[in-house]
Amino acid sequence: MNSVLRIGMIGLDTSHAVDFTELLNDPRHQHHVPGARVTVAFPGGSPDFELSAGRVEGFTETLRSKHGVEIADTPEAVAERCDAILLESVDGRVHLEQFRRIAPYGKPVFIDKPLTVSSQDAEEIARVAEQHGVEVMSCSAVRFAQTLTEAVASEEGGAIIGADCYGPMDLQLTQPGLFWYGVHMADMLYAAMGTGCIRVQAHTNDDHDLIVGTWADGRIGTIRGNRRGNRRFGAWVHREKQTLYADVYAADKPYYALLLESIVGWFAGGRPAIDLRETLEVVRFIEAANESRVTGRAVSLGVSPASGQTAAAREGGSPS
């Protein structure tokens, strides 16, 4: 393998496509991540999603003219000519189809948030990855914020007994409920709490969402999503003897640069920082929260809606 990894990028319809390329390809960048370079990319784009279709042309030209990235006609052409892949398509609906096309090449793949917009698609990505022996990692960059990492790693106050995460939660019709912006807070919550959530209940109105998750050991974690008020992310991590506040903007190095450092370390021979099984639970958590937003009832994470019986019915409720 080359001393400088050749990175292929699929999906040039998100700001991360430009941000990650600048961090990797420009050694003069303040937060330059060495050891890898974006060399080839496929634009992609979703015609029915304005935040995709309206940005893909400009971002593609930036990568081509400013950063010298070769623009390929297909995802397969990218996979053929790289060592590892950043699947950046902003539309979570297309991730499964794009991953199916590149998985046979056996390259490690980072899939930007959300992994998918349904647990059924997420499980299929995991199955295809196992079939082809492909390592996959997916998450929001916000969970790599230095202050959150430090709050979770600190053991001075005893074990973590809960967490409350907040941030903006815009909604997009093509990305159901929390899958658009709520995924950031869901990832922050799981960074603090770990896996094991068994039940979710949502309280929602036009301006706010409050999502309450109950873990199998009795701990409770919450997400507060705002469509009115400030647009900043943050978290409170509650321990047995103290509560730590994580201002994700407080560190000098932005969280997306810290995420990219982790990804490049993995691509260079390390291990993914986040187990795919955890991400599958995050997807199911969001799916259950979305169902609860509609029904107003508590929803179990145990069975996905694909099973045919709604989780609200299993909890003894009925749609409102």
Short mmCIF file of C-alpha atoms in Angstrom, two decimals:
data_model
loop_
_atom_site.label_atom_id
_atom_site.label_comp_id
_atom_site.label_asym_id
_atom_site.label_seq_id
_atom_site.Cartn_x
_atom_site.Cartn_y
_atom_site.Cartn_z
CA MET A 1 0.00 0.00 0.00
CA ASN A 2 1.22 3.53 -0.77
CA SER A 3 2.82 5.55 2.04
CA VAL A 4 0.16 8.17 1.33
CA LEU A 5 -3.22 6.50 1.14
CA ARG A 6 -5.33 7.14 -1.93
CA ILE A 7 -8.81 8.08 -0.73
CA GLY A 8 -11.84 7.71 -2.96
CA MET A 9 -14.89 9.83 -2.24
CA ILE A 10 -18.48 9.05 -3.21
CA GLY A 11 -21.07 11.81 -2.93
CA LEU A 12 -20.02 15.43 -3.45
CA ASP A 13 -23.26 16.96 -2.20
CA THR A 14 -22.26 17.75 1.39
CA SER A 15 -19.94 20.32 2.93
CA HIS A 16 -17.94 17.41 4.37
CA ALA A 17 -16.80 16.56 0.85
CA VAL A 18 -15.00 19.89 0.64
CA ASP A 19 -13.95 20.07 4.30
CA PHE A 20 -12.41 16.58 4.36
CA THR A 21 -10.65 17.11 1.04
CA GLU A 22 -9.13 20.39 2.26
CA LEU A 23 -7.91 18.74 5.47
CA LEU A 24 -6.31 15.87 3.57
CA ASN A 25 -5.01 17.55 0.41
CA ASP A 26 -3.79 20.93 1.66
CA PRO A 27 -0.67 20.61 3.86
CA ARG A 28 -0.93 24.34 4.65
CA HIS A 29 -4.32 23.89 6.33
CA GLN A 30 -4.19 24.70 10.05
CA HIS A 31 -5.62 21.27 10.90
CA HIS A 32 -4.10 19.26 8.04
CA VAL A 33 -4.48 15.49 8.45
CA PRO A 34 -1.40 13.79 6.97
CA GLY A 35 -1.07 10.30 5.53
CA ALA A 36 -3.90 10.31 2.99
CA ARG A 37 -5.13 12.25 -0.03
CA VAL A 38 -8.44 12.37 -1.90
CA THR A 39 -7.49 11.35 -5.43
CA VAL A 40 -10.74 10.29 -7.12
CA ALA A 41 -14.43 11.02 -6.53
CA PHE A 42 -17.92 10.33 -7.86
CA PRO A 43 -20.36 13.28 -7.56
CA GLY A 44 -23.66 11.42 -7.07
CA GLY A 45 -26.56 13.62 -5.99
CA SER A 46 -30.30 13.18 -5.38
CA PRO A 47 -32.57 15.12 -7.78
CA ASP A 48 -35.52 15.15 -5.34
CA PHE A 49 -33.49 16.59 -2.43
CA GLU A 50 -32.58 20.26 -2.92
CA LEU A 51 -29.81 20.22 -0.30
CA SER A 52 -28.16 17.55 -2.45
CA ALA A 53 -29.01 18.58 -6.00
CA GLY A 54 -28.32 22.26 -5.36
CA ARG A 55 -24.78 21.71 -4.09
CA VAL A 56 -23.27 18.80 -6.01
CA GLU A 57 -22.15 20.79 -9.08
CA GLY A 58 -20.31 23.47 -7.13
CA PHE A 59 -18.63 21.06 -4.72
CA THR A 60 -17.56 18.83 -7.62
CA GLU A 61 -15.90 21.77 -9.37
CA THR A 62 -14.13 22.77 -6.15
CA LEU A 63 -12.61 19.30 -5.75
CA ARG A 64 -11.59 19.15 -9.40
CA SER A 65 -10.15 22.64 -9.91
CA LYS A 66 -8.85 23.51 -6.45
CA HIS A 67 -7.69 20.15 -5.14
CA GLY A 68 -6.82 18.20 -8.30
CA VAL A 69 -9.28 15.36 -7.66
CA GLU A 70 -10.12 13.11 -10.60
CA ILE A 71 -13.89 12.95 -11.17
CA ALA A 72 -15.14 9.46 -12.03
CA ASP A 73 -18.36 8.39 -13.74
CA THR A 74 -19.36 5.60 -11.33
CA PRO A 75 -18.84 4.51 -7.71
CA GLU A 76 -17.15 1.37 -9.06
CA ALA A 77 -14.54 3.48 -10.87
CA VAL A 78 -13.73 5.18 -7.56
CA ALA A 79 -13.43 1.86 -5.72
CA GLU A 80 -11.06 0.50 -8.37
CA ARG A 81 -8.61 3.38 -8.02
CA CYS A 82 -8.23 3.94 -4.28
CA ASP A 83 -7.11 2.31 -1.04
CA ALA A 84 -10.10 3.34 1.10
CA ILE A 85 -13.43 5.09 0.62
CA LEU A 86 -15.32 8.00 2.18
CA LEU A 87 -19.01 7.56 1.29
CA GLU A 88 -20.22 11.12 1.82
CA SER A 89 -23.58 11.26 0.05
CA VAL A 90 -25.76 13.59 2.12
CA ASP A 91 -28.89 11.55 1.35
CA GLY A 92 -29.06 8.56 3.70
CA ARG A 93 -31.55 6.85 1.38
CA VAL A 94 -28.85 6.11 -1.23
CA HIS A 95 -26.18 4.67 1.07
CA LEU A 96 -27.24 1.03 0.81
CA GLU A 97 -27.34 1.04 -2.99
CA GLN A 98 -23.99 2.81 -3.25
CA PHE A 99 -22.39 0.51 -0.67
CA ARG A 100 -23.61 -2.57 -2.52
CA ARG A 101 -21.77 -1.33 -5.63
CA ILE A 102 -18.43 -0.77 -3.88
CA ALA A 103 -18.36 -3.53 -1.24
CA PRO A 104 -17.06 -6.23 -3.67
CA TYR A 105 -13.80 -4.26 -3.99
CA GLY A 106 -12.96 -5.03 -0.35
CA LYS A 107 -11.88 -1.50 0.62
CA PRO A 108 -12.66 -0.08 4.10
CA VAL A 109 -15.57 2.36 3.93
CA PHE A 110 -16.54 5.28 6.16
CA ILE A 111 -20.23 6.11 5.64
CA ASP A 112 -21.11 9.61 6.79
CA LYS A 113 -24.19 10.12 8.92
CA PRO A 114 -26.81 8.80 8.79
CA LEU A 115 -25.74 5.24 8.01
CA THR A 116 -29.22 4.74 6.51
CA VAL A 117 -32.73 6.01 7.18
CA SER A 118 -34.11 2.62 8.29
CA SER A 119 -32.89 -0.22 10.45
CA GLN A 120 -33.75 -2.66 7.66
CA ASP A 121 -31.27 -0.95 5.31
CA ALA A 122 -28.72 -0.67 8.11
CA GLU A 123 -28.88 -4.42 8.79
CA GLU A 124 -28.47 -5.07 5.08
CA ILE A 125 -25.32 -2.93 4.97
CA ALA A 126 -23.95 -4.98 7.85
CA ARG A 127 -24.81 -8.21 6.02
CA VAL A 128 -23.18 -7.07 2.77
CA ALA A 129 -20.09 -5.87 4.67
CA GLU A 130 -19.72 -9.26 6.33
CA GLN A 131 -20.24 -11.05 3.03
CA HIS A 132 -17.35 -9.18 1.42
CA GLY A 133 -15.14 -8.86 4.50
CA VAL A 134 -15.35 -5.05 4.43
CA GLU A 135 -14.80 -2.91 7.52
CA VAL A 136 -17.41 -0.16 7.90
CA MET A 137 -17.70 2.76 10.27
CA SER A 138 -20.43 5.41 10.37
CA CYS A 139 -21.16 8.29 12.73
CA SER A 140 -21.68 11.99 13.19
CA ALA A 141 -18.52 14.05 13.52
CA VAL A 142 -19.95 15.78 16.61
CA ARG A 143 -19.34 12.72 18.79
CA PHE A 144 -15.59 13.30 18.26
CA ALA A 145 -15.65 16.76 19.89
CA GLN A 146 -12.70 16.91 22.29
CA THR A 147 -14.75 18.17 25.23
CA LEU A 148 -17.26 15.33 24.87
CA THR A 149 -14.48 12.76 24.55
CA GLU A 150 -12.84 14.11 27.71
CA ALA A 151 -16.13 14.18 29.65
CA VAL A 152 -16.82 10.55 28.72
CA ALA A 153 -13.25 9.39 29.43
CA SER A 154 -12.99 11.08 32.84
CA GLU A 155 -13.48 8.70 35.76
CA GLU A 156 -13.12 11.21 38.61
CA GLY A 157 -16.84 11.38 39.32
CA GLY A 158 -17.59 7.67 39.11
CA ALA A 159 -19.64 5.80 36.55
CA ILE A 160 -21.84 7.57 33.98
CA ILE A 161 -25.44 7.39 35.17
CA GLY A 162 -27.06 9.51 32.45
CA ALA A 163 -26.58 12.15 29.76
CA ASP A 164 -28.57 15.02 28.25
CA CYS A 165 -27.67 16.17 24.74
CA TYR A 166 -29.05 19.13 22.83
CA GLY A 167 -28.79 20.89 19.51
CA PRO A 168 -30.65 22.10 16.43
CA MET A 169 -33.07 19.59 14.91
CA ASP A 170 -34.20 20.74 11.50
CA LEU A 171 -36.52 18.41 9.60
CA GLN A 172 -36.30 17.33 5.96
CA LEU A 173 -39.07 15.43 4.17
CA THR A 174 -36.67 13.03 2.44
CA GLN A 175 -34.79 12.19 5.67
CA PRO A 176 -37.39 11.00 8.20
CA GLY A 177 -37.59 12.78 11.55
CA LEU A 178 -34.36 12.58 13.54
CA PHE A 179 -32.33 11.08 10.69
CA TRP A 180 -31.45 14.54 9.36
CA TYR A 181 -30.19 16.55 12.35
CA GLY A 182 -31.23 14.43 15.31
CA VAL A 183 -28.57 11.89 14.36
CA HIS A 184 -25.89 14.25 15.73
CA MET A 185 -27.41 14.22 19.20
CA ALA A 186 -28.16 10.50 19.06
CA ASP A 187 -24.48 9.83 18.37
CA MET A 188 -23.45 12.13 21.23
CA LEU A 189 -25.83 10.29 23.54
CA TYR A 190 -24.43 6.89 22.57
CA ALA A 191 -20.86 8.16 22.94
CA ALA A 192 -21.72 8.83 26.59
CA MET A 193 -24.14 6.01 27.39
CA GLY A 194 -23.00 3.13 25.21
CA THR A 195 -25.39 0.50 23.85
CA GLY A 196 -28.29 -1.07 25.71
CA CYS A 197 -31.25 1.29 25.21
CA ILE A 198 -34.50 -0.67 25.44
CA ARG A 199 -37.22 1.98 25.15
CA VAL A 200 -37.72 5.44 23.68
CA GLN A 201 -40.46 8.04 24.12
CA ALA A 202 -40.74 11.32 22.26
CA HIS A 203 -42.46 14.56 23.24
CA THR A 204 -42.79 16.90 20.27
CA ASN A 205 -44.29 20.18 19.08
CA ASP A 206 -43.55 22.62 16.27
CA ASP A 207 -40.53 24.12 18.04
CA HIS A 208 -38.95 21.31 20.05
CA ASP A 209 -38.47 17.58 20.51
CA LEU A 210 -37.56 15.86 23.75
CA ILE A 211 -36.52 12.24 23.27
CA VAL A 212 -36.16 10.11 26.41
CA GLY A 213 -34.26 6.82 26.20
CA THR A 214 -34.30 4.20 28.94
CA TRP A 215 -31.36 1.79 29.13
CA ALA A 216 -31.60 -1.84 30.31
CA ASP A 217 -29.72 -1.00 33.52
CA GLY A 218 -32.17 1.77 34.41
CA ARG A 219 -30.11 4.74 33.23
CA ILE A 220 -31.90 7.50 31.33
CA GLY A 221 -30.50 9.62 28.51
CA THR A 222 -32.21 12.45 26.65
CA ILE A 223 -32.04 14.39 23.43
CA ARG A 224 -33.44 17.91 23.17
CA GLY A 225 -33.83 19.00 19.56
CA ASN A 226 -34.59 22.67 18.89
CA ARG A 227 -36.20 24.31 15.90
CA ARG A 228 -36.43 27.56 17.83
CA GLY A 229 -33.59 29.20 19.72
CA ASN A 230 -29.85 28.69 19.47
CA ARG A 231 -28.26 26.35 16.94
CA ARG A 232 -25.39 25.01 19.04
CA PHE A 233 -24.69 21.45 20.14
CA GLY A 234 -23.73 20.46 23.66
CA ALA A 235 -24.13 17.78 26.32
CA TRP A 236 -24.29 17.21 30.05
CA VAL A 237 -22.68 13.95 31.16
CA HIS A 238 -23.94 12.87 34.58
CA ARG A 239 -21.71 10.75 36.82
CA GLU A 240 -22.29 9.38 40.29
CA LYS A 241 -20.54 12.31 41.98
CA GLN A 242 -20.48 15.11 39.42
CA THR A 243 -21.89 16.40 36.15
CA LEU A 244 -19.57 17.48 33.34
CA TYR A 245 -20.56 19.93 30.60
CA ALA A 246 -19.29 19.40 27.06
CA ASP A 247 -19.24 22.52 24.89
CA VAL A 248 -18.39 20.93 21.54
CA TYR A 249 -17.05 24.24 20.19
CA ALA A 250 -14.60 24.90 23.03
CA ALA A 251 -11.56 23.05 21.64
CA ASP A 252 -9.15 24.60 19.14
CA LYS A 253 -9.39 21.65 16.74
CA PRO A 254 -12.83 21.18 15.14
CA TYR A 255 -14.59 17.88 15.70
CA TYR A 256 -14.67 17.01 12.00
CA ALA A 257 -10.85 17.16 11.92
CA LEU A 258 -10.68 14.85 14.95
CA LEU A 259 -13.04 12.43 13.22
CA LEU A 260 -10.92 12.47 10.07
CA GLU A 261 -7.76 11.77 12.08
CA SER A 262 -9.47 8.70 13.52
CA ILE A 263 -10.60 7.55 10.08
CA VAL A 264 -7.14 7.91 8.53
CA GLY A 265 -5.60 6.00 11.43
CA TRP A 266 -8.08 3.20 10.80
CA PHE A 267 -7.49 3.24 7.03
CA ALA A 268 -3.74 3.02 7.67
CA GLY A 269 -4.08 -0.27 9.52
CA GLY A 270 -5.87 0.47 12.78
CA ARG A 271 -9.38 -0.41 13.85
CA PRO A 272 -12.65 1.52 13.44
CA ALA A 273 -13.25 3.70 16.49
CA ILE A 274 -16.95 2.76 16.55
CA ASP A 275 -18.27 -0.77 16.27
CA LEU A 276 -20.87 -1.13 13.51
CA ARG A 277 -23.19 -2.92 15.97
CA GLU A 278 -23.40 0.27 18.01
CA THR A 279 -24.32 2.25 14.91
CA LEU A 280 -27.07 -0.25 14.11
CA GLU A 281 -28.55 0.45 17.54
CA VAL A 282 -28.28 4.21 16.95
CA VAL A 283 -30.29 3.77 13.75
CA ARG A 284 -32.92 1.72 15.59
CA PHE A 285 -33.01 4.34 18.40
CA ILE A 286 -33.76 7.05 15.83
CA GLU A 287 -36.33 4.88 14.10
CA ALA A 288 -38.10 4.21 17.40
CA ALA A 289 -37.99 7.92 18.30
CA ASN A 290 -39.57 8.75 14.94
CA GLU A 291 -42.35 6.26 15.59
CA SER A 292 -42.94 7.71 19.05
CA ARG A 293 -43.10 11.23 17.57
CA VAL A 294 -46.11 10.04 15.55
CA THR A 295 -47.89 7.87 18.12
CA GLY A 296 -46.96 9.67 21.32
CA ARG A 297 -46.32 6.28 22.91
CA ALA A 298 -43.21 4.60 24.27
CA VAL A 299 -41.52 2.41 21.66
CA SER A 300 -39.39 -0.65 22.29
CA LEU A 301 -36.13 -1.02 20.43
CA GLY A 302 -36.50 -4.79 20.45
CA VAL A 303 -38.40 -5.21 17.17
CA SER A 304 -38.21 -2.96 14.14
CA PRO A 305 -41.32 -1.74 12.29
CA ALA A 306 -40.41 -4.16 9.47
CA SER A 307 -41.69 -6.98 11.70
CA GLY A 308 -45.26 -5.92 11.01
CA GLN A 309 -46.29 -5.12 14.62
CA THR A 310 -45.79 -1.57 15.79
CA ALA A 311 -43.69 -1.04 18.87
CA ALA A 312 -46.45 1.21 20.23
CA ALA A 313 -48.81 -1.77 20.21
CA ARG A 314 -46.22 -3.90 22.00
CA GLU A 315 -46.04 -1.21 24.73
CA GLY A 316 -49.80 -1.34 25.18
CA GLY A 317 -50.49 1.95 23.41
CA SER A 318 -52.33 2.92 20.27
CA PRO A 319 -51.75 5.63 17.69
CA SER A 320 -53.08 8.99 18.78
#
